[in-house]
Structure formats: structure tokens, C-alpha cells
Short mmCIF file of N, CA, C and O in Angstrom, two decimals:
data_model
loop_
_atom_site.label_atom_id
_atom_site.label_comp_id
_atom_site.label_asym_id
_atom_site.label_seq_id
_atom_site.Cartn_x
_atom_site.Cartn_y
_atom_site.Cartn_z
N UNK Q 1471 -14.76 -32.35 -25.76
CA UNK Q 1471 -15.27 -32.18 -24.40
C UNK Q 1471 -16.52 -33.04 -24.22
O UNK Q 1471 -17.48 -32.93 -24.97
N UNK Q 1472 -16.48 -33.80 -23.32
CA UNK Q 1472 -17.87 -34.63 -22.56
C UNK Q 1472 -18.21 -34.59 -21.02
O UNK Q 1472 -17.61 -35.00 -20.02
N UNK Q 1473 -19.63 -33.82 -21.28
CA UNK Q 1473 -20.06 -33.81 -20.46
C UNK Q 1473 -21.13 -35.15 -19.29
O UNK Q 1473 -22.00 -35.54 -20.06
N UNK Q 1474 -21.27 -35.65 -18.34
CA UNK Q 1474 -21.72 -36.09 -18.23
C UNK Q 1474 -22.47 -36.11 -16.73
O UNK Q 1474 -22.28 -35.18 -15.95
N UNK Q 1475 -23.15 -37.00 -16.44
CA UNK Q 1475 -24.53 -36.62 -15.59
C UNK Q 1475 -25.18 -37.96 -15.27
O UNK Q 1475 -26.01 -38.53 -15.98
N UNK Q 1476 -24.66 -38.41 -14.04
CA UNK Q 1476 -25.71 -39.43 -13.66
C UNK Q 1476 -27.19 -39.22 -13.18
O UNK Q 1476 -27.73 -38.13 -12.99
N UNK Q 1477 -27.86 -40.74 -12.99
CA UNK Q 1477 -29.21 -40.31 -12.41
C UNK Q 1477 -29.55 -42.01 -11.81
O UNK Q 1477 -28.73 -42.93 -11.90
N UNK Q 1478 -30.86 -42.13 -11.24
CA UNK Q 1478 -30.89 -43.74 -10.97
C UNK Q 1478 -30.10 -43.78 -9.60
O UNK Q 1478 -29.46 -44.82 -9.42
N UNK Q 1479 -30.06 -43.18 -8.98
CA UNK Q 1479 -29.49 -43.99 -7.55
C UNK Q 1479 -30.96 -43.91 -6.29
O UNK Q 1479 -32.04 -43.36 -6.51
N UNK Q 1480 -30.59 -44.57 -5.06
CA UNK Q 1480 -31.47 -44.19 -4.42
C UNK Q 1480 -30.87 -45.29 -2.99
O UNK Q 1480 -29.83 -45.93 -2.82
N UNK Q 1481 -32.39 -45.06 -2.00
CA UNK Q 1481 -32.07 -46.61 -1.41
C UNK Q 1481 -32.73 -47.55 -1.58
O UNK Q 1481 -33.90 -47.20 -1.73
N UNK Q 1482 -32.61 -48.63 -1.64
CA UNK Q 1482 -33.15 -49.91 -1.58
C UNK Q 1482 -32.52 -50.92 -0.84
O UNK Q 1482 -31.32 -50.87 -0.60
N UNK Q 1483 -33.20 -51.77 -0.47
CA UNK Q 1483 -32.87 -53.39 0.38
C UNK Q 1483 -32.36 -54.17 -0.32
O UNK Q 1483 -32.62 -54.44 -1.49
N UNK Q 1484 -31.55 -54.61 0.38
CA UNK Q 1484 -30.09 -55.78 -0.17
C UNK Q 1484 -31.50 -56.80 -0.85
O UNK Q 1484 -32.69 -56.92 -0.58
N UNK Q 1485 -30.76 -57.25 -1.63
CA UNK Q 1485 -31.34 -58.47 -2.78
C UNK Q 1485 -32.26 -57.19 -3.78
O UNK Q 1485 -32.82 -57.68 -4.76
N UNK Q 1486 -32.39 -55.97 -3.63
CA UNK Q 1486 -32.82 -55.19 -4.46
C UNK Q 1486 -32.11 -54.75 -5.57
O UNK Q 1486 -30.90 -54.85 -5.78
N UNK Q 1487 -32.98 -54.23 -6.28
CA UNK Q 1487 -32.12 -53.37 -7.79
C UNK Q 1487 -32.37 -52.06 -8.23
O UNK Q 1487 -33.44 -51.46 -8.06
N UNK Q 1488 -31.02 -51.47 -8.98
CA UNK Q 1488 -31.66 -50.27 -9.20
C UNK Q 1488 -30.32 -50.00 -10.94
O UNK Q 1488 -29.18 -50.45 -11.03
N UNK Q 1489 -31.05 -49.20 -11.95
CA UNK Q 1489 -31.01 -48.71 -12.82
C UNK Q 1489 -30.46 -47.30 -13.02
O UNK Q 1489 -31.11 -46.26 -12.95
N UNK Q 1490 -28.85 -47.47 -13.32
CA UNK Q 1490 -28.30 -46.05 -13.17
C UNK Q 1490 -27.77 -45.70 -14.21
O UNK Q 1490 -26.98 -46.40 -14.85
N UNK Q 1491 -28.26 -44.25 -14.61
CA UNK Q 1491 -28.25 -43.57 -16.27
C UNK Q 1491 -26.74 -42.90 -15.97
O UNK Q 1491 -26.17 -42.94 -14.88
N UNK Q 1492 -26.25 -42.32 -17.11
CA UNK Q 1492 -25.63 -41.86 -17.60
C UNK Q 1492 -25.62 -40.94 -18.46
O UNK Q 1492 -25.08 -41.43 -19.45
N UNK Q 1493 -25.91 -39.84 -18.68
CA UNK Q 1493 -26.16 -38.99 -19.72
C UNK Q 1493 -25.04 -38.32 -20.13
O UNK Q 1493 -24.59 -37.48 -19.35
N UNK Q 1494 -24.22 -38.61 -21.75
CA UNK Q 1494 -23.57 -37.58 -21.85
C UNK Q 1494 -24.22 -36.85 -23.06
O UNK Q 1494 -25.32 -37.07 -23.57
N UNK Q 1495 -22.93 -35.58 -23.55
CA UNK Q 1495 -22.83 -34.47 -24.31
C UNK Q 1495 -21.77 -34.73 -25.17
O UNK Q 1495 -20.89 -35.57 -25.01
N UNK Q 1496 -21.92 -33.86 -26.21
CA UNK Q 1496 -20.54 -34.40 -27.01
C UNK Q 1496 -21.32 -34.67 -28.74
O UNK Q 1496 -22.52 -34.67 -29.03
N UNK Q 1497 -20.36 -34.84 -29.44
CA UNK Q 1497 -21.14 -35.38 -30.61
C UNK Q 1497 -19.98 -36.40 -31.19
O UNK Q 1497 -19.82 -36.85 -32.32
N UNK Q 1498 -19.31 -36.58 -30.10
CA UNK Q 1498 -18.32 -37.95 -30.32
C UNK Q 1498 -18.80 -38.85 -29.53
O UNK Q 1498 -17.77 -39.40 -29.12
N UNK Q 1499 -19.52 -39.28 -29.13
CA UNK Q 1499 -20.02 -40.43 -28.03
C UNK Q 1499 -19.45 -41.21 -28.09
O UNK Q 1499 -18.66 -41.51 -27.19
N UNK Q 1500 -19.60 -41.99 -29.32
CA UNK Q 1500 -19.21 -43.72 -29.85
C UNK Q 1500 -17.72 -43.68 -30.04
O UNK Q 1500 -17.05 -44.70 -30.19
N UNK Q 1501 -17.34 -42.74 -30.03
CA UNK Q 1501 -15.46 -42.78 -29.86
C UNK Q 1501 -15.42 -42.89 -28.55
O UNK Q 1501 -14.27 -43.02 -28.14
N UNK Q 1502 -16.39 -42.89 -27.56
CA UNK Q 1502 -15.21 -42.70 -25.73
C UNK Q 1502 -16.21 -44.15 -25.28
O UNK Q 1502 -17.42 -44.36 -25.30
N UNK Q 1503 -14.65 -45.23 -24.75
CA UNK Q 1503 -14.83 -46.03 -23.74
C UNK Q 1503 -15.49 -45.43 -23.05
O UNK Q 1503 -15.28 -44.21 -23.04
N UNK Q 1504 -17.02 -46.22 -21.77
CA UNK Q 1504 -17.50 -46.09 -20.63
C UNK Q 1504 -17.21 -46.60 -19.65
O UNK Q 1504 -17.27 -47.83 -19.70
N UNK Q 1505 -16.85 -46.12 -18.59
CA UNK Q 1505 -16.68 -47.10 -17.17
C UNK Q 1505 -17.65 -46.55 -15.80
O UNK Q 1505 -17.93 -45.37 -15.57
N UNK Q 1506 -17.85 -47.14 -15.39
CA UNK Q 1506 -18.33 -47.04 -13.55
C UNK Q 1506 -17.64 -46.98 -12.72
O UNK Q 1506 -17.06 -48.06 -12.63
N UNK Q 1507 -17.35 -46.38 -12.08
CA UNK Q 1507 -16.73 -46.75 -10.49
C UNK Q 1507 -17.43 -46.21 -9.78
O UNK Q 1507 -18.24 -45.34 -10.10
N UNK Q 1508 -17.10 -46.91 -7.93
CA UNK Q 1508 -17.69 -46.49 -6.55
C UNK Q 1508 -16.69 -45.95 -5.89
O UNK Q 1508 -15.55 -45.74 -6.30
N UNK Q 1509 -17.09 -45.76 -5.00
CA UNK Q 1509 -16.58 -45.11 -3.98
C UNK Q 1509 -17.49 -44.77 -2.34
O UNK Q 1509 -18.16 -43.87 -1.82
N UNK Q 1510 -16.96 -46.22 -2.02
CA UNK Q 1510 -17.80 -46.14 -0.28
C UNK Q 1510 -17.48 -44.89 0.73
O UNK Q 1510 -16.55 -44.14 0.41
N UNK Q 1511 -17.97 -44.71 1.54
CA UNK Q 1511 -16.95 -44.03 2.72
C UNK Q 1511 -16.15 -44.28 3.08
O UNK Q 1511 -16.15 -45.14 3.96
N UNK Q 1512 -15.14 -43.78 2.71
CA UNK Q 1512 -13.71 -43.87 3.80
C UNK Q 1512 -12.73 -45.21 2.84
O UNK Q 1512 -11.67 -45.79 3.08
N UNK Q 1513 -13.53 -45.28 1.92
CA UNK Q 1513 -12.52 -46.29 0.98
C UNK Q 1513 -12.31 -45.47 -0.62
O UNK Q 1513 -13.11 -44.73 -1.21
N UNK Q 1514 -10.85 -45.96 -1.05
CA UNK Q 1514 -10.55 -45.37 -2.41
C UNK Q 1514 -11.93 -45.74 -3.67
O UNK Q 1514 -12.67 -46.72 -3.63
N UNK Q 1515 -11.94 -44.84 -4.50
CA UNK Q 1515 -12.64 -45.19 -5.63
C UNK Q 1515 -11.94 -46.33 -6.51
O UNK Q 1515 -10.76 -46.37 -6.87
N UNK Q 1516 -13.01 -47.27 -6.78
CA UNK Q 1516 -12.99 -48.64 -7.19
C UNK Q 1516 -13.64 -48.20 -8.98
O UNK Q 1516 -14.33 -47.29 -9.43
N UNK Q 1517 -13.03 -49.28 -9.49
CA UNK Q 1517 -13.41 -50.33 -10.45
C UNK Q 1517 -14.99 -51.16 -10.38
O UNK Q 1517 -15.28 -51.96 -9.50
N UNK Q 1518 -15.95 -50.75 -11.60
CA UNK Q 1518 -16.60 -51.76 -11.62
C UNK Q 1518 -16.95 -51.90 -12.78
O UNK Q 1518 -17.23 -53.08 -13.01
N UNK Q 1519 -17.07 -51.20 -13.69
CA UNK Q 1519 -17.58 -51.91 -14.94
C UNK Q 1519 -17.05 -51.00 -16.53
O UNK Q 1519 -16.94 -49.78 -16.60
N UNK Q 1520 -16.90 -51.59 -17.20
CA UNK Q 1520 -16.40 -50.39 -18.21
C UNK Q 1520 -16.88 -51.19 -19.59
O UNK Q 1520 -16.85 -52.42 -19.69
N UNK Q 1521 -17.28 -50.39 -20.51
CA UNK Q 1521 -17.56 -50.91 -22.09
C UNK Q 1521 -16.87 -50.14 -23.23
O UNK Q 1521 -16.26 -49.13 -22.88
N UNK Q 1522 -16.88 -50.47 -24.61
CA UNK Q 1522 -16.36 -50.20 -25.08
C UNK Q 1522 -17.04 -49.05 -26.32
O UNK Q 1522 -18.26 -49.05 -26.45
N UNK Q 1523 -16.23 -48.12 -27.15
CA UNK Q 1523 -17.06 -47.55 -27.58
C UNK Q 1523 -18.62 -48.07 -28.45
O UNK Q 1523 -19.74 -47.59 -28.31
N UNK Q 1524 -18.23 -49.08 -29.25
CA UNK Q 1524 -18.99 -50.12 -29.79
C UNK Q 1524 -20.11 -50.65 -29.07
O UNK Q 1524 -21.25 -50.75 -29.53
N UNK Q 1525 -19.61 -51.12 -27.52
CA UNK Q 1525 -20.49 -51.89 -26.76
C UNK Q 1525 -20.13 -53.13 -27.33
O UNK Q 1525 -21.05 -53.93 -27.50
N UNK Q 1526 -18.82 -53.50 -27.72
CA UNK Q 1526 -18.66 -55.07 -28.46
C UNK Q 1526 -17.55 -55.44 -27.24
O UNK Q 1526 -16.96 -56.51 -27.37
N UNK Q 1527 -17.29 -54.73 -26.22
CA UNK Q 1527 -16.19 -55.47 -25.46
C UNK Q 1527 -16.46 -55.01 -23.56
O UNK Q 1527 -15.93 -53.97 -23.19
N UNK Q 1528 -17.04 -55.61 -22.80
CA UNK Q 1528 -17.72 -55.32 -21.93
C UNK Q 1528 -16.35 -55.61 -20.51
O UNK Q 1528 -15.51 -56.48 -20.74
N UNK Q 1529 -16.32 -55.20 -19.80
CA UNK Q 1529 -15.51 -55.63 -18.70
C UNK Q 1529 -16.03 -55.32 -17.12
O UNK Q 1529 -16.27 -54.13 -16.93
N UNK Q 1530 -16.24 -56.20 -15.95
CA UNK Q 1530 -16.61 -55.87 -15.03
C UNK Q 1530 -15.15 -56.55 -13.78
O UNK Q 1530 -14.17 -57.27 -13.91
N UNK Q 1531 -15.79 -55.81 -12.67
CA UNK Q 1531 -15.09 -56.05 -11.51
C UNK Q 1531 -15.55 -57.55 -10.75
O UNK Q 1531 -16.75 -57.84 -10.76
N UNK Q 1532 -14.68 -58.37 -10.19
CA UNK Q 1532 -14.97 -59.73 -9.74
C UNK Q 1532 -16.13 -59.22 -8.70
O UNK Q 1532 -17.08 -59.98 -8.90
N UNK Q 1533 -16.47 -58.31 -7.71
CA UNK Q 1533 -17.27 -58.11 -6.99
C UNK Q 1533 -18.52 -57.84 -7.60
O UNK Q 1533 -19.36 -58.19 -6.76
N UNK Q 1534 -19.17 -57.34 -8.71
CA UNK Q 1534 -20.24 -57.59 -9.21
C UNK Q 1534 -20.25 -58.42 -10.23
O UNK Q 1534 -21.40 -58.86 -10.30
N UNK Q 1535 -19.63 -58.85 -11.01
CA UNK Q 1535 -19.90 -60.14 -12.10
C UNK Q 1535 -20.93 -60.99 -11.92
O UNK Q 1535 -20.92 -61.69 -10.90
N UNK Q 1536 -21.98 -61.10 -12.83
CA UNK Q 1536 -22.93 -61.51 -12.85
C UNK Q 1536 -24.30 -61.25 -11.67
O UNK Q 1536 -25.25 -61.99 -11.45
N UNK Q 1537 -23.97 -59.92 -11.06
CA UNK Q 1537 -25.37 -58.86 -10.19
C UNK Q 1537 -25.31 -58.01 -11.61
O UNK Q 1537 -26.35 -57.95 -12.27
N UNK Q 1538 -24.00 -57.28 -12.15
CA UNK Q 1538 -24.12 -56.12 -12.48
C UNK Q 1538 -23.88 -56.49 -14.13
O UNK Q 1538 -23.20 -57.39 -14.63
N UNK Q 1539 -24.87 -55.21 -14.91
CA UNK Q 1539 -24.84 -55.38 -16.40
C UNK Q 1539 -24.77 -54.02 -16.60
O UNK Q 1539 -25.66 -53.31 -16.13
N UNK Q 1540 -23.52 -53.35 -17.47
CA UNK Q 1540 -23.32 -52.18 -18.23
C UNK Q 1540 -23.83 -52.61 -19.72
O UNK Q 1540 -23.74 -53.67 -20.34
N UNK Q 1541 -24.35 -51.44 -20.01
CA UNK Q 1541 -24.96 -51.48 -21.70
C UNK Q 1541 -24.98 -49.95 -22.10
O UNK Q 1541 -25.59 -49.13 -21.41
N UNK Q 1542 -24.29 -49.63 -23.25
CA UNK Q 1542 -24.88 -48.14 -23.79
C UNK Q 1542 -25.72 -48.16 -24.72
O UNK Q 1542 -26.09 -49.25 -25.16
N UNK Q 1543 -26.45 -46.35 -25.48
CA UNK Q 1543 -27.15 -46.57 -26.30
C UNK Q 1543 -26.63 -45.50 -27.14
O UNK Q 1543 -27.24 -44.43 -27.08
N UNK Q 1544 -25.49 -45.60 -28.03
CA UNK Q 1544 -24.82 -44.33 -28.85
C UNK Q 1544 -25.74 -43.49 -29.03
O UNK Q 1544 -25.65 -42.29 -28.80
N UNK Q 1545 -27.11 -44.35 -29.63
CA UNK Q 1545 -27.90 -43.08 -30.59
C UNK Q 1545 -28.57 -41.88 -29.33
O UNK Q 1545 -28.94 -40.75 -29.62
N UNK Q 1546 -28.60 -42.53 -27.80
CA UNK Q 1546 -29.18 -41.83 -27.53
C UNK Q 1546 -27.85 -40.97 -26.37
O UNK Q 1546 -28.13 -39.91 -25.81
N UNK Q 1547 -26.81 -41.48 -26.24
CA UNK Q 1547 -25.69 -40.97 -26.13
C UNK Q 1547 -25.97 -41.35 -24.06
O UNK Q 1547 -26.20 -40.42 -23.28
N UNK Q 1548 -25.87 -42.83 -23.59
CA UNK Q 1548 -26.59 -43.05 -22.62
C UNK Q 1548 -25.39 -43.97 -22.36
O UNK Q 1548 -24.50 -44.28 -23.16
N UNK Q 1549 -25.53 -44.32 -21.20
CA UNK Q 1549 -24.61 -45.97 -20.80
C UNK Q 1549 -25.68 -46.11 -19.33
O UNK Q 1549 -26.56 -45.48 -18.76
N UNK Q 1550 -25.22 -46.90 -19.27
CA UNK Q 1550 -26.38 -47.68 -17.94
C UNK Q 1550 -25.68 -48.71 -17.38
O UNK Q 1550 -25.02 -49.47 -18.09
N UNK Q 1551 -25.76 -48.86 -15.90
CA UNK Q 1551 -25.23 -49.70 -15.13
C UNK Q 1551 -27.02 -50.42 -14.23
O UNK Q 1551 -27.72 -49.93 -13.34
N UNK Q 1552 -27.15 -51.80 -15.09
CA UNK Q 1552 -28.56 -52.35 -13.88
C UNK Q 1552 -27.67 -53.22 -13.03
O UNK Q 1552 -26.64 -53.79 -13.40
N UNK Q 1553 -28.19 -53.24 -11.92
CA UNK Q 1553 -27.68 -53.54 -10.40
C UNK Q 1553 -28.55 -54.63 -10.13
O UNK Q 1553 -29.75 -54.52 -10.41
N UNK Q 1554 -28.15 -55.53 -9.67
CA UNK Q 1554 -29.48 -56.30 -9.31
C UNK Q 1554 -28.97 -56.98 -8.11
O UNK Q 1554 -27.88 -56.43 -7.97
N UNK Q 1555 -29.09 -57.83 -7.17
CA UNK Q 1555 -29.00 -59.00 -6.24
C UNK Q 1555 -27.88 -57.90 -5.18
O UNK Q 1555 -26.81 -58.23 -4.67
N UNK Q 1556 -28.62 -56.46 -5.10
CA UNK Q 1556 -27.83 -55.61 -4.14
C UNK Q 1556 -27.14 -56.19 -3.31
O UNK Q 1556 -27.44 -57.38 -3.17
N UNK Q 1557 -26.01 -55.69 -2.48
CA UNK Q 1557 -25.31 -56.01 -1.07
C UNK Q 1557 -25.37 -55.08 -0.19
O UNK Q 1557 -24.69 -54.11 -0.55
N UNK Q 1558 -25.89 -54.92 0.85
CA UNK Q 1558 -24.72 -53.47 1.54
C UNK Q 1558 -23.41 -53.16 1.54
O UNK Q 1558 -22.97 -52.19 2.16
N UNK Q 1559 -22.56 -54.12 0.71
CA UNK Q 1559 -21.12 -53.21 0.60
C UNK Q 1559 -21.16 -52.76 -0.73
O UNK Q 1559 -20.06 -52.46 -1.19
N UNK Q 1560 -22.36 -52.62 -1.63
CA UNK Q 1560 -22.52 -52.44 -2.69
C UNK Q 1560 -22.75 -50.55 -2.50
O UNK Q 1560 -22.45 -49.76 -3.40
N UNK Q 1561 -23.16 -50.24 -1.51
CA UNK Q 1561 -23.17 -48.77 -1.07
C UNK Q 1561 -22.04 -48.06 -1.45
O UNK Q 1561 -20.90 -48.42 -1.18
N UNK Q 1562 -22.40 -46.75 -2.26
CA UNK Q 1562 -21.27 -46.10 -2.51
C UNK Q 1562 -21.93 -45.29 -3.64
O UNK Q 1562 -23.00 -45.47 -4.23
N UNK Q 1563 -20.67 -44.01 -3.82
CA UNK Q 1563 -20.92 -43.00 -4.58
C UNK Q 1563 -20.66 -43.86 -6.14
O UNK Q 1563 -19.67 -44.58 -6.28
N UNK Q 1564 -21.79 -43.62 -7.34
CA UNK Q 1564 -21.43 -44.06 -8.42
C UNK Q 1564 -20.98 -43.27 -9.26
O UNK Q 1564 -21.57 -42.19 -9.25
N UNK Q 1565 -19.87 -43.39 -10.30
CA UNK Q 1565 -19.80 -42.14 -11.00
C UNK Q 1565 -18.91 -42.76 -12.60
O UNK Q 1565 -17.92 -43.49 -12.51
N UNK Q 1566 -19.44 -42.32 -13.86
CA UNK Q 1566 -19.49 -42.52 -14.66
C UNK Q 1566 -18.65 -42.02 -15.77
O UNK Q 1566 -19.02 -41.09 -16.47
N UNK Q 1567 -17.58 -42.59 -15.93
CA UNK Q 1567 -16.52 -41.61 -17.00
C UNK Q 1567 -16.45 -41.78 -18.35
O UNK Q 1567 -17.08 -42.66 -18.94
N UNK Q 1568 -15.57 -40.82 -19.00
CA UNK Q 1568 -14.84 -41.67 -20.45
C UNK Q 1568 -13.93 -41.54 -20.40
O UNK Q 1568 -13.40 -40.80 -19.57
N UNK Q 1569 -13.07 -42.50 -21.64
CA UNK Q 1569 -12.01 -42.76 -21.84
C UNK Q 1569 -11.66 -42.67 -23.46
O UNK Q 1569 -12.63 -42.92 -24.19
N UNK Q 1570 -10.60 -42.40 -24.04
CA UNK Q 1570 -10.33 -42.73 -25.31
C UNK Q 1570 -10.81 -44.35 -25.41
O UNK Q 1570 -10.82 -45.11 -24.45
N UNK Q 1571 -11.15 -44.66 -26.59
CA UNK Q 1571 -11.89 -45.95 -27.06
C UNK Q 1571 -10.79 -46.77 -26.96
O UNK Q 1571 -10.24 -46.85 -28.06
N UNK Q 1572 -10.11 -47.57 -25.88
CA UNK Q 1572 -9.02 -48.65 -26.23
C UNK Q 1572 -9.34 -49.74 -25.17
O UNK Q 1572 -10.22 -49.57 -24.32
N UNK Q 1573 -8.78 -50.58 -25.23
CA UNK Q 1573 -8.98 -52.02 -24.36
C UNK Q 1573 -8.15 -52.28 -23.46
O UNK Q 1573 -8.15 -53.17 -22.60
N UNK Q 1574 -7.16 -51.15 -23.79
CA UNK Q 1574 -5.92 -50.89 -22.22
C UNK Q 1574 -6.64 -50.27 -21.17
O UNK Q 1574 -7.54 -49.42 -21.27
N UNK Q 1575 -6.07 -50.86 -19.99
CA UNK Q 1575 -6.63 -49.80 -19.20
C UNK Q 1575 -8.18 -49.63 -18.61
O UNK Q 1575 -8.69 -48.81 -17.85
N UNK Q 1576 -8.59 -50.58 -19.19
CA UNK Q 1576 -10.51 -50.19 -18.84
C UNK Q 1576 -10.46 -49.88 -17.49
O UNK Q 1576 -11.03 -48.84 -17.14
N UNK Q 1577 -9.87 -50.59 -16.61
CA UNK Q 1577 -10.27 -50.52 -14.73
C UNK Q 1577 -8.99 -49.57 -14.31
O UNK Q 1577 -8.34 -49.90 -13.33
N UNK Q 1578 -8.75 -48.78 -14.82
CA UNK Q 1578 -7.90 -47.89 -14.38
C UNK Q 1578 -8.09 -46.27 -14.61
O UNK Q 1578 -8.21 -45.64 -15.66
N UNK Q 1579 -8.09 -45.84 -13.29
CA UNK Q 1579 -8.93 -44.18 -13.17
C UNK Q 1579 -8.05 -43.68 -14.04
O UNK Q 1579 -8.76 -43.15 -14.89
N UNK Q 1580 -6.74 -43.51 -14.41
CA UNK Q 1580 -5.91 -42.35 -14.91
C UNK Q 1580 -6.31 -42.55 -16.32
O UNK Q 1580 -6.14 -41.51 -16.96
N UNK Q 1581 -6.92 -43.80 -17.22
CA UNK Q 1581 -6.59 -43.76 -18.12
C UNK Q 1581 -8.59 -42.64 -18.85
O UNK Q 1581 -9.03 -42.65 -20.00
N UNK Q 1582 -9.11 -42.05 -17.83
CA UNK Q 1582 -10.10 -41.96 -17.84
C UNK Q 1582 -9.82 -40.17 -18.06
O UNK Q 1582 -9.05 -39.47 -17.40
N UNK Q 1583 -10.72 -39.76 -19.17
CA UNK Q 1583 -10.56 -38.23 -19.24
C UNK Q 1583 -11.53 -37.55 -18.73
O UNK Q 1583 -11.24 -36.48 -18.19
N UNK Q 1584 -12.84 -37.96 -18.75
CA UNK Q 1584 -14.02 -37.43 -18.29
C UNK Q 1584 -14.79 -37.81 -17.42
O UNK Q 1584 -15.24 -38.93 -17.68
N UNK Q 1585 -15.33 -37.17 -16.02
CA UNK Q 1585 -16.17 -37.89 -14.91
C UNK Q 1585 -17.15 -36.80 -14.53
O UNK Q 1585 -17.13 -35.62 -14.19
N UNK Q 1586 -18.16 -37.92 -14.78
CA UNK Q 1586 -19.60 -37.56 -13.98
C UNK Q 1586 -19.43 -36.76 -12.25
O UNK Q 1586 -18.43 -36.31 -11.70
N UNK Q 1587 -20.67 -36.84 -11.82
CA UNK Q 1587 -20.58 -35.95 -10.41
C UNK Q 1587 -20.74 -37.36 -9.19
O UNK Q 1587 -20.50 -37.68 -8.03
N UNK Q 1588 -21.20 -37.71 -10.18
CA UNK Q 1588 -21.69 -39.27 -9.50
C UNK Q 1588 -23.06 -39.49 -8.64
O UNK Q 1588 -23.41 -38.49 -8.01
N UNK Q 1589 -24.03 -40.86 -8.48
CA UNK Q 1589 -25.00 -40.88 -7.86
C UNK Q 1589 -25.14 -41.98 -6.84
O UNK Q 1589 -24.82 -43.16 -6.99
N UNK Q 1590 -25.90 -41.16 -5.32
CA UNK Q 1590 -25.70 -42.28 -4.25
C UNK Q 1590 -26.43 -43.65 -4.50
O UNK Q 1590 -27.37 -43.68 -5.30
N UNK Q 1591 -26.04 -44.74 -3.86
CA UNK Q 1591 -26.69 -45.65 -4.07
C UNK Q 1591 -26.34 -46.21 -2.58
O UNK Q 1591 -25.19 -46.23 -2.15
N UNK Q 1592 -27.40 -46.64 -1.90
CA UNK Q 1592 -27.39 -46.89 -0.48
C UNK Q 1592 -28.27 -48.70 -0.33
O UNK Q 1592 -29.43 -48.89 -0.70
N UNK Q 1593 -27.70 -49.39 0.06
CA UNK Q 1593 -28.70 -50.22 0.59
C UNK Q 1593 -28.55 -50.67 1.75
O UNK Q 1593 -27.60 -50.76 2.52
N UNK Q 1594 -29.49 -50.91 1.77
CA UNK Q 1594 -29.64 -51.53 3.53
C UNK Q 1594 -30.53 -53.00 3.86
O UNK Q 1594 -31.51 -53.55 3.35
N UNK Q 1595 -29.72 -53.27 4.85
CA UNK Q 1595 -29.83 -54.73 4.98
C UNK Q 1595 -31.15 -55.10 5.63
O UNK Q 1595 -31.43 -56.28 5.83
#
């Protein structure tokens, strides 16, 4: 069982950044793939970033590639999504899962066992 718990959202102005935690539970950490996804208003939950248990195999969505950097920290049982060169379509609920540790599947919700509550992230133009 993993529990988890975002934090780090807020608003800020497009070309802004913001730093969003991840906290899980568990004393398997480094066994579960991490991923991100959003979810705007009124649009399906998206794909944006996912790593591996290791942190040796990183994968993002073409819409943030190179704004957005996922990194975890096993020992402290953390993953982090920094945001940087905001958009306003970058707005949306963030929310933070796991997955069994494999390289199938990273951008795909089903293959995901555990999800955060998720945290807003708003910007404005």
C-alpha cells in the first residue's frame, strides 16, 4: 500500500515557476514507477511526466519537455515535478501516482496503482 500527498501548487504568472512535492508512505518506495498527470477543467486527465523506480529512466509529455523536470529522492521517499517557463494552459489539477517499476506504460493511467489527491496549479496570464 502507498500512500501519497501532494503539496507545491499555487498561483503564479505565466513565464513563472513552481515546485511540486510528492510525499509518499510505504517502505517499498524504490520499487514503484512515479508519474504526474493534469487535469484542466472540463478536459480528460493527461500525461506529463513519469520516472522510474531508480530515477535512471525519466519520461515526459511533448507539452512540457524541456519547462518541466521530474526527479525523486528514495531516501526521503519524495518525487518532485519543477515547472518552470509556466503557460496558462499549464493550469490544472496535479496529481501524483505509482506504478509497478516497468518501462511499459509510463503515460498510461491504468497502468498506475496508486494516486495522490492532487494539487492546484493556476496561472495567469
Amino acid at each position: 500500500q502507498v500512500q501519497l500527498v501532494e503539496s507545491g501548487g499555487g498561483l503564479v504568472q505565466a513565464g513563472g515557476s513552481l515546485r511540486l512535492s510528492c510525499a509518499a508512505s510505504g517502505r517499498t518506495f524504490s520499487s514503484y514507477g512515479m508519474g504526474w498527470f493534469r487535469q484542466a477543467p472540463g478536459k480528460e486527465r493527461e500525461f506529463v511526466a513519469a520516472i522510474t523506480g531508480s530515477g535512471g529512466s525519466i519520461y515526459y509529455a511533448d507539452s512540457v519537455k524541456g519547462r518541466f523536470t521530474i526527479s525523486r529522492d528514495n531516501t526521503k521517499k519524495m518525487v518532485y515535478l519543477q515547472t518552470n517557463s509556466l503557460k496558462p494552459e499549464d493550469t490544472a489539477v496535479y496529481v501524483c501516482a505509482a506504478r509497478p517499476d516497468t518501462i511499459v506504460g509510463v503515460n498510461i493511467e491504468s497502468e498506475y496503482r496508486y494516486w495522490g489527491q492532487g494539487t492546484q496549479v493556476t496561472v495567469s496570464s
